[in-house]
C-alpha positions as a printed NumPy array, in Angstrom:
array([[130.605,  24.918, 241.119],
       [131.047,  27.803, 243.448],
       [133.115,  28.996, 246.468],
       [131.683,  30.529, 249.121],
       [134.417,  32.451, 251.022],
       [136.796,  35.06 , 249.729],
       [138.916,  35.874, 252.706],
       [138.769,  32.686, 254.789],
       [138.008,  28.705, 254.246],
       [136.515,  28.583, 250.936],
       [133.541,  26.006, 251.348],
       [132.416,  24.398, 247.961],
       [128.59 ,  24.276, 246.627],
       [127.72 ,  22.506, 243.638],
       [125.169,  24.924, 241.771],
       [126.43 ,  27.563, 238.78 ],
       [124.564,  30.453, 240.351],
       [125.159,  32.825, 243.489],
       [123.28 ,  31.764, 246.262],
       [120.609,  33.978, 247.819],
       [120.464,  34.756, 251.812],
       [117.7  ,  36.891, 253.041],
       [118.403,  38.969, 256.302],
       [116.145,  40.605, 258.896],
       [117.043,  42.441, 261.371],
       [115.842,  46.072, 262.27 ],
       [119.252,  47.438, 263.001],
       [120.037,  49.196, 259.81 ],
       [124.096,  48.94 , 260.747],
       [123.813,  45.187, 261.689],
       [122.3  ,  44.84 , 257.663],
       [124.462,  46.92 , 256.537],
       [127.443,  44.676, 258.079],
       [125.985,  41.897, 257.028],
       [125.467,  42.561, 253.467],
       [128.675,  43.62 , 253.123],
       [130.194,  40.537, 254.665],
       [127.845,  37.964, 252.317],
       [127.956,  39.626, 249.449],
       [132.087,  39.459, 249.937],
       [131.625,  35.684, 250.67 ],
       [129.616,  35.767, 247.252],
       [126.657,  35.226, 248.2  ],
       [123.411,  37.399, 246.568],
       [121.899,  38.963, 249.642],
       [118.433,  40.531, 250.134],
       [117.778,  42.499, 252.975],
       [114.842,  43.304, 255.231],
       [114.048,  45.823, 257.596],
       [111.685,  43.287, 259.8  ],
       [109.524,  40.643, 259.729],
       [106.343,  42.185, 258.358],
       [108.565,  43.812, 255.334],
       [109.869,  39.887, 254.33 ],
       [106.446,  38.851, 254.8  ],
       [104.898,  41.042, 252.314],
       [107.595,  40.929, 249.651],
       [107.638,  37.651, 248.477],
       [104.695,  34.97 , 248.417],
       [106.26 ,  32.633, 248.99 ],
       [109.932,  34.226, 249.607],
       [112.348,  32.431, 247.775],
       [115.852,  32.362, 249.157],
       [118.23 ,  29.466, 249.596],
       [119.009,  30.913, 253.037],
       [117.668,  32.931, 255.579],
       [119.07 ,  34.902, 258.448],
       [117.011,  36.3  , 260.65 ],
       [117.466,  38.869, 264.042],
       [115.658,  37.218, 266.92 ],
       [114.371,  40.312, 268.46 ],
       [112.899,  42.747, 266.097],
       [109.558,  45.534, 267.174],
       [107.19 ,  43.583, 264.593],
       [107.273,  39.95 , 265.181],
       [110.116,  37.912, 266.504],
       [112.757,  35.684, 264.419],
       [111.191,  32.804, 265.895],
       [107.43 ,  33.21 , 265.439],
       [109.073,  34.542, 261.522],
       [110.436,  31.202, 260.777],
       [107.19 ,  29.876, 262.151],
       [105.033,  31.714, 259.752],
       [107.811,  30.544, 257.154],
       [107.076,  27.122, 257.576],
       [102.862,  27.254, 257.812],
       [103.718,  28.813, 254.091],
       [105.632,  25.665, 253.591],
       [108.41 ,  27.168, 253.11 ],
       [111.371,  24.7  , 254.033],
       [114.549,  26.685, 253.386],
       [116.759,  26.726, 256.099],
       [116.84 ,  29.578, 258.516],
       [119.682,  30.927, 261.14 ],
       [118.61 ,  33.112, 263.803],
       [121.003,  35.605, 264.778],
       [120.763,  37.702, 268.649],
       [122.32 ,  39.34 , 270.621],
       [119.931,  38.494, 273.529],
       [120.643,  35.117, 274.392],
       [118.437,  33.295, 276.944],
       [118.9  ,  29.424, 278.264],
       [115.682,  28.339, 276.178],
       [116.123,  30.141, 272.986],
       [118.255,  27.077, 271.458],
       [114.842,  24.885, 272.398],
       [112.12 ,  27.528, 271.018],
       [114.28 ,  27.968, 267.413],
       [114.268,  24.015, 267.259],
       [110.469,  23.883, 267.6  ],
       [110.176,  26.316, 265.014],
       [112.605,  24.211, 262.656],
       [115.545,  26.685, 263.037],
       [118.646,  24.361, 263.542],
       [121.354,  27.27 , 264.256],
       [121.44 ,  30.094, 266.373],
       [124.743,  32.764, 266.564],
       [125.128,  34.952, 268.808],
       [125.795,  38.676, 267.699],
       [128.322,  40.084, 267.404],
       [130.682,  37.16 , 266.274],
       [129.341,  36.441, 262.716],
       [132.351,  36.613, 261.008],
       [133.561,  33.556, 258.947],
       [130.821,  31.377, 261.41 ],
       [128.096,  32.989, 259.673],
       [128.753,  32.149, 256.049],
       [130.37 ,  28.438, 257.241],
       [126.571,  28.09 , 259.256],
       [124.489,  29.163, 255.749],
       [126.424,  26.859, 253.667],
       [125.972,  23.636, 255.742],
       [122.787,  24.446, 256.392],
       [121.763,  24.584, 252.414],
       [124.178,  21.281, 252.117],
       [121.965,  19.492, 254.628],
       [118.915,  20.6  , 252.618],
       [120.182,  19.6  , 249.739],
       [121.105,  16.095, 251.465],
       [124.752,  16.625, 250.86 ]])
């Protein structure tokens, strides 16, 4: 078993390895942030510049989480997690923004993304979000 949460709420996973969080975001700072804050929740973190870079890495990506900017100069985080899922690929997927609109909620939900968070407050939310999200996978 391990903890996910060094300086806040620890929240329990039962598996004996780290767990792995893609993000994707063009903003080198925001991945930069972000790293930094997973990796200190213990999570292993992977990190992509945009959509096209994720796309090409991996066949099919394997992650047990991903997070993913909404607005990014390549291809959105929506029509990402879109792709994603035509590769059936079924591992959960937060989209982050800082551009929030009154239908983005309904467009990540058609694409199978279950949580969006609004930049900048991803503290503690951010690795609480990830971990229910891979319990609900799981069926936990």
């Amino acid at each position: 078993m391990i903890e996910i949460g060094s300086h806040h709420q620890r929240l329990p996973l039962a598996s004996s390895a780290k767990l792995t969080v893609y993000v994707v975001d063009d903003d080198a700072a925001v991945l930069g942030s972000l790293r930094f804050l997973l990796e200190t929740d213990g999570f292993a973190v992977r990190t992509f510049r945009n959509a096209t870079a994720l796309l090409n890495a991996t066949n099919p990506p394997r992650a047990d989480c991903y997070v993913i900017d909404y607005k990014m100069p390549d291809i959105n985080g929506i029509e990402l997690a879109r792709r994603l899922r035509q590769s059936d690929v079924d591992t959960p997927v937060i989209l982050i923004t800082g551009y929030p609109d009154g239908h983005i909620s309904a467009r990540a939900a058609a694409a199978g993304i279950k949580d969006v968070i609004l930049k900048p407050l991803l503290d503690e939310s951010l690795a609480k979000c990830i971990c229910h999200a891979i319990q609900d996978r799981r069926g936990h």
